[in-house]
PDB file of C-alpha atoms in Angstrom:
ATOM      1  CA  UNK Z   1     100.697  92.656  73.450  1.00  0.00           C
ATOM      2  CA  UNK Z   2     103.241  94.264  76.031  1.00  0.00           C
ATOM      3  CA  UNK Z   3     106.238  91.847  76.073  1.00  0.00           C
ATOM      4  CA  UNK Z   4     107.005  92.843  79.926  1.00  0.00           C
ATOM      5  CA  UNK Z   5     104.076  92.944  82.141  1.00  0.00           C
ATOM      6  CA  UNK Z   6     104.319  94.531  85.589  1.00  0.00           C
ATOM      7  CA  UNK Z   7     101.777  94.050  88.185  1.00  0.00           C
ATOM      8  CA  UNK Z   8     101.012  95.258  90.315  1.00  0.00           C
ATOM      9  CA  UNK Z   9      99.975  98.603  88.850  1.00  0.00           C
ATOM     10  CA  UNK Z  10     100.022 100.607  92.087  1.00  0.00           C
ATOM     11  CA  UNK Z  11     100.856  99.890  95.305  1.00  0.00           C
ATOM     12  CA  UNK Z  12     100.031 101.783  98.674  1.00  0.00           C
ATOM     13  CA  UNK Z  13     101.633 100.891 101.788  1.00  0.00           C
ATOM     14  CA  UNK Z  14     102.029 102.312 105.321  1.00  0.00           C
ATOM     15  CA  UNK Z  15     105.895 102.713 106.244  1.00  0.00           C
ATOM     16  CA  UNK Z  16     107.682  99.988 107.109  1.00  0.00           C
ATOM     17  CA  UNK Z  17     105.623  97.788 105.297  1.00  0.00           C
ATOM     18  CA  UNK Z  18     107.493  95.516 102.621  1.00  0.00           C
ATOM     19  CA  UNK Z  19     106.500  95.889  98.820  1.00  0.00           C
ATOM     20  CA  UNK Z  20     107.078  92.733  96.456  1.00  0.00           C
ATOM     21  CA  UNK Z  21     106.868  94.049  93.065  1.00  0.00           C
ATOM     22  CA  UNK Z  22     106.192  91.566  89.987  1.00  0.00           C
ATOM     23  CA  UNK Z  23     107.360  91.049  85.979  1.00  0.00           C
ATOM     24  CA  UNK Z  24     106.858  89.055  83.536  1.00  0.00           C
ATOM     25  CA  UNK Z  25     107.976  88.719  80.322  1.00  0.00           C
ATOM     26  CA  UNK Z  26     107.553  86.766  76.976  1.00  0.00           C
ATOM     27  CA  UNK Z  27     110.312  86.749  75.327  1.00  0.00           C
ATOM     28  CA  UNK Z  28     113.598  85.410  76.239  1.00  0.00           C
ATOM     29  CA  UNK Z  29     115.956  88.171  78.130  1.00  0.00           C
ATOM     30  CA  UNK Z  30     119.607  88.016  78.393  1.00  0.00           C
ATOM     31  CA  UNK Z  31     119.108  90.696  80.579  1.00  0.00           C
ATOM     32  CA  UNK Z  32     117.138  92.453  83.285  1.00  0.00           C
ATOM     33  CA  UNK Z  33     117.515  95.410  84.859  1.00  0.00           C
ATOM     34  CA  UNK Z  34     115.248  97.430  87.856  1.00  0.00           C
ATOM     35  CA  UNK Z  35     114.658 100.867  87.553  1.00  0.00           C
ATOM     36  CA  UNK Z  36     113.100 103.369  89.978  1.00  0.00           C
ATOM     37  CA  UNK Z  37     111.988 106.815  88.841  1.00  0.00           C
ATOM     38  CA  UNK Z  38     110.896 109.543  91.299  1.00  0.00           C
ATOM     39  CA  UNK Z  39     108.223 111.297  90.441  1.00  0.00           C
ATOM     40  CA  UNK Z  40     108.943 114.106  87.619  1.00  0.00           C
ATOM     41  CA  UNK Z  41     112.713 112.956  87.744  1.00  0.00           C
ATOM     42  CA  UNK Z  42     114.615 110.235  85.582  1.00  0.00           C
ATOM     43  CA  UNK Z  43     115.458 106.775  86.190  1.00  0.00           C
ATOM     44  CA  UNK Z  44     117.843 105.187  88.195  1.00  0.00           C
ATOM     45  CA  UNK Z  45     119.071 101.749  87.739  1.00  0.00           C
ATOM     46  CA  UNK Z  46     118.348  99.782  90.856  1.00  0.00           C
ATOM     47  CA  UNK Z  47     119.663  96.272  90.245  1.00  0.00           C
ATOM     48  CA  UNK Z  48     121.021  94.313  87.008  1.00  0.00           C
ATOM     49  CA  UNK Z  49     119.612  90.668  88.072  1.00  0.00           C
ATOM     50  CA  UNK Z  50     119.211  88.184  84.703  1.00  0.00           C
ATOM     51  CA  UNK Z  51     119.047  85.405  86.953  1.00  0.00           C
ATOM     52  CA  UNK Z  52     119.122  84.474  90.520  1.00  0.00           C
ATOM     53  CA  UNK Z  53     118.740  86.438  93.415  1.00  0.00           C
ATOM     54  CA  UNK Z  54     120.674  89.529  94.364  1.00  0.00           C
ATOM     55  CA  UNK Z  55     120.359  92.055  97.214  1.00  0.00           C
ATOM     56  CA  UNK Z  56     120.939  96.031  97.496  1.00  0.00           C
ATOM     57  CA  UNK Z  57     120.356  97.300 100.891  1.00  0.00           C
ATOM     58  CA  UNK Z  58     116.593  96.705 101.139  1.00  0.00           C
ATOM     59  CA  UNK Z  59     116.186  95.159  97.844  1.00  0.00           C
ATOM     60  CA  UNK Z  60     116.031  91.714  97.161  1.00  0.00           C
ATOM     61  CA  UNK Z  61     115.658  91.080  93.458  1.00  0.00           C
ATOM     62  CA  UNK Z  62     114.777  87.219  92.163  1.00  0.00           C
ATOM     63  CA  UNK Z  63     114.770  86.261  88.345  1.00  0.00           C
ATOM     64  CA  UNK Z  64     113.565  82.800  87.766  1.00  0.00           C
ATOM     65  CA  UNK Z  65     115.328  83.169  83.832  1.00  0.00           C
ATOM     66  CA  UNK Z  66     113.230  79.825  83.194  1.00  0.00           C
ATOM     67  CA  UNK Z  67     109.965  80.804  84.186  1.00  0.00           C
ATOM     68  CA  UNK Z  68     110.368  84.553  82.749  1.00  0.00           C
ATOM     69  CA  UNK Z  69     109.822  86.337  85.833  1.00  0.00           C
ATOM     70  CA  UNK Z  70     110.916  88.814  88.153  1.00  0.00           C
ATOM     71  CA  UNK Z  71     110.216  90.045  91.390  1.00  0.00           C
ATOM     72  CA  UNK Z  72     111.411  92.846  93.274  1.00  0.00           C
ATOM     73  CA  UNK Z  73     111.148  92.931  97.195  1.00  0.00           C
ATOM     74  CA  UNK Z  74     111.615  96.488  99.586  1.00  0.00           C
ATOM     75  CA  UNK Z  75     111.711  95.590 102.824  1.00  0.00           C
ATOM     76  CA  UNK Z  76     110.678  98.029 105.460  1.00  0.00           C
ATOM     77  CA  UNK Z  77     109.389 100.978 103.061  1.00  0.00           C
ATOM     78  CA  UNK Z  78     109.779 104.253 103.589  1.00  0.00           C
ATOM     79  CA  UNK Z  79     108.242 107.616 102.315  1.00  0.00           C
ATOM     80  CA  UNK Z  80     111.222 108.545  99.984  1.00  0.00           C
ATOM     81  CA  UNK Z  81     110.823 105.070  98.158  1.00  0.00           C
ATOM     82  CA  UNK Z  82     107.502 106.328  96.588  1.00  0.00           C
ATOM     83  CA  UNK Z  83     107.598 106.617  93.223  1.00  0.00           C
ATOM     84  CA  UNK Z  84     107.778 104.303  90.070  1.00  0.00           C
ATOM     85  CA  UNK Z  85     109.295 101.037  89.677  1.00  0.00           C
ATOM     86  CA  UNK Z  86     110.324  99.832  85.735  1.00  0.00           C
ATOM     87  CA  UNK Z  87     111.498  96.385  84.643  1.00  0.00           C
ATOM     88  CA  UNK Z  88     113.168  96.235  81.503  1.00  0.00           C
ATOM     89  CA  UNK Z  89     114.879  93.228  79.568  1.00  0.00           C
ATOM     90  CA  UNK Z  90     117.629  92.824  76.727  1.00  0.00           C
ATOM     91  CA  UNK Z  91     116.050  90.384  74.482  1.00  0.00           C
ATOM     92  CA  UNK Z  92     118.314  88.100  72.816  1.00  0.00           C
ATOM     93  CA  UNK Z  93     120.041  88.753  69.771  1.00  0.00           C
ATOM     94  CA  UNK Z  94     122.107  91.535  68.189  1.00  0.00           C
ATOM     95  CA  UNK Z  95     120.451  95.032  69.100  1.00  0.00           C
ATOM     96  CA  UNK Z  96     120.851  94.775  72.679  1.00  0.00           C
ATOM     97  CA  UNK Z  97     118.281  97.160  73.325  1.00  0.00           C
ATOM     98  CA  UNK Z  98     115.763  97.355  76.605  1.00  0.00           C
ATOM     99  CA  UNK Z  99     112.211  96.827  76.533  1.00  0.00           C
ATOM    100  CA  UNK Z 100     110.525  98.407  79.445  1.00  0.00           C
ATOM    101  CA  UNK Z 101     107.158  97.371  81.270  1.00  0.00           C
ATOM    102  CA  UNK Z 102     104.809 100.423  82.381  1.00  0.00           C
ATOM    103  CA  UNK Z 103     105.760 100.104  85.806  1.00  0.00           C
ATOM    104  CA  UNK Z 104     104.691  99.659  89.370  1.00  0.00           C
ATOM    105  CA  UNK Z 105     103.526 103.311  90.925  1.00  0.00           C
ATOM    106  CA  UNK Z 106     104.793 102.858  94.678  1.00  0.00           C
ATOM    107  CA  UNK Z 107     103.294 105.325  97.291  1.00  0.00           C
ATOM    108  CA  UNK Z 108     104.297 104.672 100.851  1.00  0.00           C
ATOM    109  CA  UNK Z 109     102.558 106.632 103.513  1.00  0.00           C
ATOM    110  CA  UNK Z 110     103.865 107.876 106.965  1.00  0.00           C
TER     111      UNK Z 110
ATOM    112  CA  UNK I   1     131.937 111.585  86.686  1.00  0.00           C
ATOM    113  CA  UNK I   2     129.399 113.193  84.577  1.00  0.00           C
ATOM    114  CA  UNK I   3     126.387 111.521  84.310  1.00  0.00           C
ATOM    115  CA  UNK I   4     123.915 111.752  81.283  1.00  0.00           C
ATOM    116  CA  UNK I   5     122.778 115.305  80.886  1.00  0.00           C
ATOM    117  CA  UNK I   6     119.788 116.370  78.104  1.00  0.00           C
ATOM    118  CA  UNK I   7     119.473 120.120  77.710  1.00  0.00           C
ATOM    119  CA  UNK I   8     116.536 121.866  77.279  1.00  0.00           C
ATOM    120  CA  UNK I   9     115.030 120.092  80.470  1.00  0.00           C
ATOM    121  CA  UNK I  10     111.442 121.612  79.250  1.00  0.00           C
ATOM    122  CA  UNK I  11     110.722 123.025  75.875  1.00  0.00           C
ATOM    123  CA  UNK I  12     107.079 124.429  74.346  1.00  0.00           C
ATOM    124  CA  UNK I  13     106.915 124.339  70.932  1.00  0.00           C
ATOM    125  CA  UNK I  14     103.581 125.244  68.754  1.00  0.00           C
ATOM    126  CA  UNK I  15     102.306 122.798  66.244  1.00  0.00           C
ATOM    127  CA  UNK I  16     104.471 122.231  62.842  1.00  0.00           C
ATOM    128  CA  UNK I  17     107.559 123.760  64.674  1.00  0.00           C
ATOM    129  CA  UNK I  18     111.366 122.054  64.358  1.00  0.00           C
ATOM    130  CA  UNK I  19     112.821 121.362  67.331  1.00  0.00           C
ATOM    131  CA  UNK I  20     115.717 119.778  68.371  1.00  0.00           C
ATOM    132  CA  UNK I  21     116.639 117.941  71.893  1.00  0.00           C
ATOM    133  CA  UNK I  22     120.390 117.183  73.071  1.00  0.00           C
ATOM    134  CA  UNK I  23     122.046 114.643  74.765  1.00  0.00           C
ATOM    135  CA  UNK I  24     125.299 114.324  76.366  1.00  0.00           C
ATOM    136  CA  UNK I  25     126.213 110.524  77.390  1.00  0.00           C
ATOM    137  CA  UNK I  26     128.674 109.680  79.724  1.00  0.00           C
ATOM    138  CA  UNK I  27     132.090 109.977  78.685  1.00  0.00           C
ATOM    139  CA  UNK I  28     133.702 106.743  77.032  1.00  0.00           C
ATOM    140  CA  UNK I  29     129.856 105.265  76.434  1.00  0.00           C
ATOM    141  CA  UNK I  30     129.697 103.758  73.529  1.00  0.00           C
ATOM    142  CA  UNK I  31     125.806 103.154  73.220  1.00  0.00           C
ATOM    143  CA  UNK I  32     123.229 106.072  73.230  1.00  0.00           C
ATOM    144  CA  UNK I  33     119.607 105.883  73.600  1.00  0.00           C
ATOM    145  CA  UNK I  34     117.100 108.059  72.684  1.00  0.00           C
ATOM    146  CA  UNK I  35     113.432 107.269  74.046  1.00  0.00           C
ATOM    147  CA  UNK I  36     110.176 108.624  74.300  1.00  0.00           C
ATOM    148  CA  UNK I  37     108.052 108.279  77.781  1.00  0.00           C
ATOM    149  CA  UNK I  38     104.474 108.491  77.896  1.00  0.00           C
ATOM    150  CA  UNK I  39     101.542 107.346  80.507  1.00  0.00           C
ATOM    151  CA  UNK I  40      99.826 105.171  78.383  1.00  0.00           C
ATOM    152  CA  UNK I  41     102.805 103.539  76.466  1.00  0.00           C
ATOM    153  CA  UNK I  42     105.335 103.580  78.527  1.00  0.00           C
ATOM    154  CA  UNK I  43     109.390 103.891  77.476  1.00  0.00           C
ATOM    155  CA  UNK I  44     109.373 103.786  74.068  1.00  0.00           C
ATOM    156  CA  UNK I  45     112.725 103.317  71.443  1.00  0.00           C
ATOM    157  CA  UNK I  46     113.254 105.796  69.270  1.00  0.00           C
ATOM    158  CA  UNK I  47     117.011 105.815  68.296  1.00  0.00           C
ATOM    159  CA  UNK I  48     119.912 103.040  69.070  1.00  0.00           C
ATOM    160  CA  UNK I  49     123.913 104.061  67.990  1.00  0.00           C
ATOM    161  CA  UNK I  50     126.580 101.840  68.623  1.00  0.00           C
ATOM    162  CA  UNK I  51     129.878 104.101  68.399  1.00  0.00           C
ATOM    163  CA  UNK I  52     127.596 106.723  66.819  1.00  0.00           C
ATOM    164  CA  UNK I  53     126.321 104.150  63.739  1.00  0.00           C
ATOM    165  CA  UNK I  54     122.793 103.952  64.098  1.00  0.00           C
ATOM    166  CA  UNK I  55     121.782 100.620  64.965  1.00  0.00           C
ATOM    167  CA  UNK I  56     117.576 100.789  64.940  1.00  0.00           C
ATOM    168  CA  UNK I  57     116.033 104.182  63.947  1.00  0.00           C
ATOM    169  CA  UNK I  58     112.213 103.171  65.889  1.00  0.00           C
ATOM    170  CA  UNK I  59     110.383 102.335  63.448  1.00  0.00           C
ATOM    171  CA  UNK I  60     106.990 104.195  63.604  1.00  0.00           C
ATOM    172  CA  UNK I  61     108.862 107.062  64.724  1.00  0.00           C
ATOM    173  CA  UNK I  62     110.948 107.520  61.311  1.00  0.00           C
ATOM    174  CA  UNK I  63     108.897 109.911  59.385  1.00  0.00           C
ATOM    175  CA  UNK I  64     109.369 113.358  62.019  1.00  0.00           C
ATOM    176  CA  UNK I  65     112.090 111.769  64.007  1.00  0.00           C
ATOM    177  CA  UNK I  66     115.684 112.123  63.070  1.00  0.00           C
ATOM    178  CA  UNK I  67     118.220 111.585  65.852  1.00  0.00           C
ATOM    179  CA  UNK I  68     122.175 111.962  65.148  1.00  0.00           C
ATOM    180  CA  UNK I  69     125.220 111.631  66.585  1.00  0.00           C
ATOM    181  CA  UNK I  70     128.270 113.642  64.755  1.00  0.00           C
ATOM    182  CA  UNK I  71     130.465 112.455  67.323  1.00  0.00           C
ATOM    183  CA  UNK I  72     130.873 110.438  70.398  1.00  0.00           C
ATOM    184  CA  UNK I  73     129.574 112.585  72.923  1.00  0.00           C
ATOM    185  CA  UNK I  74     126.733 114.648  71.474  1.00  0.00           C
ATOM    186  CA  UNK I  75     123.638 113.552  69.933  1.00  0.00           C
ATOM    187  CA  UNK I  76     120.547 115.285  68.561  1.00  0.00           C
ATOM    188  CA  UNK I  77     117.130 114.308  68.155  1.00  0.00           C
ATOM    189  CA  UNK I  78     115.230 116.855  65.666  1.00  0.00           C
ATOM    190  CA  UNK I  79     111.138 116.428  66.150  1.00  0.00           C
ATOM    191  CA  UNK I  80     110.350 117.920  62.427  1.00  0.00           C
ATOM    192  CA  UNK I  81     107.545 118.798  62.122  1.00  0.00           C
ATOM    193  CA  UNK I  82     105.682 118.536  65.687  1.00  0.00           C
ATOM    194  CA  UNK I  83     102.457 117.670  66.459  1.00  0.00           C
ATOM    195  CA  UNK I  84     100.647 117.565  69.433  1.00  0.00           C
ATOM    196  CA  UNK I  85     100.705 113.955  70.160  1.00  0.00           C
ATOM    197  CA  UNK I  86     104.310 114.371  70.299  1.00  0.00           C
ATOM    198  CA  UNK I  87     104.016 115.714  73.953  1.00  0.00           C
ATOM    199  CA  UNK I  88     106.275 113.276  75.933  1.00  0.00           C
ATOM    200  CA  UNK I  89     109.143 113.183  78.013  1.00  0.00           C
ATOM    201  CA  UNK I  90     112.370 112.287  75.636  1.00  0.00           C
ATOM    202  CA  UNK I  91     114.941 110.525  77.449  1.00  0.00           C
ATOM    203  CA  UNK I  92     118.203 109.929  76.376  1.00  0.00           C
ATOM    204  CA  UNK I  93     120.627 106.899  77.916  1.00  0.00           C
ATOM    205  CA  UNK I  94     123.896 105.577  77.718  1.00  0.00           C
ATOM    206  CA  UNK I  95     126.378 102.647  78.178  1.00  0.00           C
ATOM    207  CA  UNK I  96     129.359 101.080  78.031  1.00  0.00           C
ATOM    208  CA  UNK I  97     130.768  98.252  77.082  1.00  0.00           C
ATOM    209  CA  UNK I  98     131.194  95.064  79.288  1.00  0.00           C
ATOM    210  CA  UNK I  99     128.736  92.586  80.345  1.00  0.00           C
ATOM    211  CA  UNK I 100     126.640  94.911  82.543  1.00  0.00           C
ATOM    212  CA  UNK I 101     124.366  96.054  80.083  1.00  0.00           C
ATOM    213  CA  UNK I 102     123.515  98.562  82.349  1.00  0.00           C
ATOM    214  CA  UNK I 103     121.913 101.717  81.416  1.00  0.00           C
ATOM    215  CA  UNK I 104     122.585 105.465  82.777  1.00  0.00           C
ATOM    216  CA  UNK I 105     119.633 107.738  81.446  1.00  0.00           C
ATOM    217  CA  UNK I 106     119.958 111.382  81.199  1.00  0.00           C
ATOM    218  CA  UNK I 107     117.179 113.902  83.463  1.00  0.00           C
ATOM    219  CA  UNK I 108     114.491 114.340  80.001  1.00  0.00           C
ATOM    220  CA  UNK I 109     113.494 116.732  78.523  1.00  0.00           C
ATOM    221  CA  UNK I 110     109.658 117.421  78.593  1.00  0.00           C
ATOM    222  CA  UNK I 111     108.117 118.489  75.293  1.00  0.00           C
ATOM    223  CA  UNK I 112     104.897 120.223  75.000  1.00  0.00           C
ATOM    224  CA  UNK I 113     103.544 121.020  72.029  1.00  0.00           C
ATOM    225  CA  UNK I 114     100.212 123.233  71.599  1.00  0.00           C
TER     226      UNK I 114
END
């Protein structure tokens, strides 16, 4: 099965309404990263959180490393944040290598 | 800086056709990606180098996938031959060393094949 889940799938919100945006995972990570992707464009790395709780203008990311989750929070969306969220984590071990989830589709509305 | 850049940005190939992607990481990266993005699967590894030795070749994707890297800043992924379920965006990333782990990914290339 898909070793990062992300729920969930889509999202619609009216601006200025907060998103919280969920993963999970089932292996252990030594890392996690955030990604957002516009629509047709490529990803851009958001936050690098493996554990604890870190903050980027209106994001607030939260890793419980214990637990295996993650959860992203926008506060006060707007239209330009539409678009799709990734989670990805660096399993342990040699390869170092990401392993995404299928992402959170994000459409805010004016 | 330069960021990641992946030329063509769209190609069209017809079925059994060679073709061949490129990737230019960021300058002083050490790691290069290549991956393949679909709706239903998601990002999915296809090549890992580590100061251009290739670290995991992606398994399934061995047999019509061959991605290279003759030197530190350019790398090739040749799609021999295509087939229609090969239609994807290919992505290719980068990063350095440290304790960031951080990924920079390139714009794709989107590959349609008839």
């Amino acid at each position: 099965g898909q070793q990062v889940q992300q729920s969930p799938s889509s999202l619609v919100l009216q601006e200025g309404e907060n998103a919280e945006l969920q993963c999970n995972f089932s292996s252990t990570a030594t890392q996690l990263q955030w990604f957002y992707q516009s629509p047709g464009g490529s990803l851009v790395s958001l936050l690098s959180n493996p554990s604890g709780t870190k903050h980027t203008g209106r994001l607030t990311s939260t890793t419980v490393t214990k637990e295996r989750r993650s959860s992203l929070h926008i506060s006060s969306s707007q239209t330009t944040d539409s678009g799709t969220y990734l989670c990805a984590i660096d399993q342990t071990g040699n390869t170092r290598k990401l392993i995404f989830g299928l992402g959170t589709t994000l459409q805010v509305q004016p | 800086d330069a960021g990641v850049t992946q030329t063509p940005r769209h190609e069209v190939a017809e079925k059994g056709q060679t073709i061949i992607l490129k990737c230019e990481p960021v300058s002083g990266h050490n790691d290069l990606f290549w991956y393949r993005q679909t709706k239903i699967q998601g990002l999915e590894l296809l090549s890992y180098f580590r100061s251009k030795s290739l670290m995991e070749d992606g398994g399934a994707f061995k047999d019509r996938f061959k991605a290279e890297m003759l030197n530190s800043s350019f790398s090739t992924l040749k799609i021999q031959p295509t087939e229609p379920k090969d239609s994807a965006v290919y992505l290719c990333a980068s990063r350095g060393q440290g304790s960031s782990y951080e990924q920079y990914f390139g714009p794709g290339t989107r590959l349609t094949v008839l």
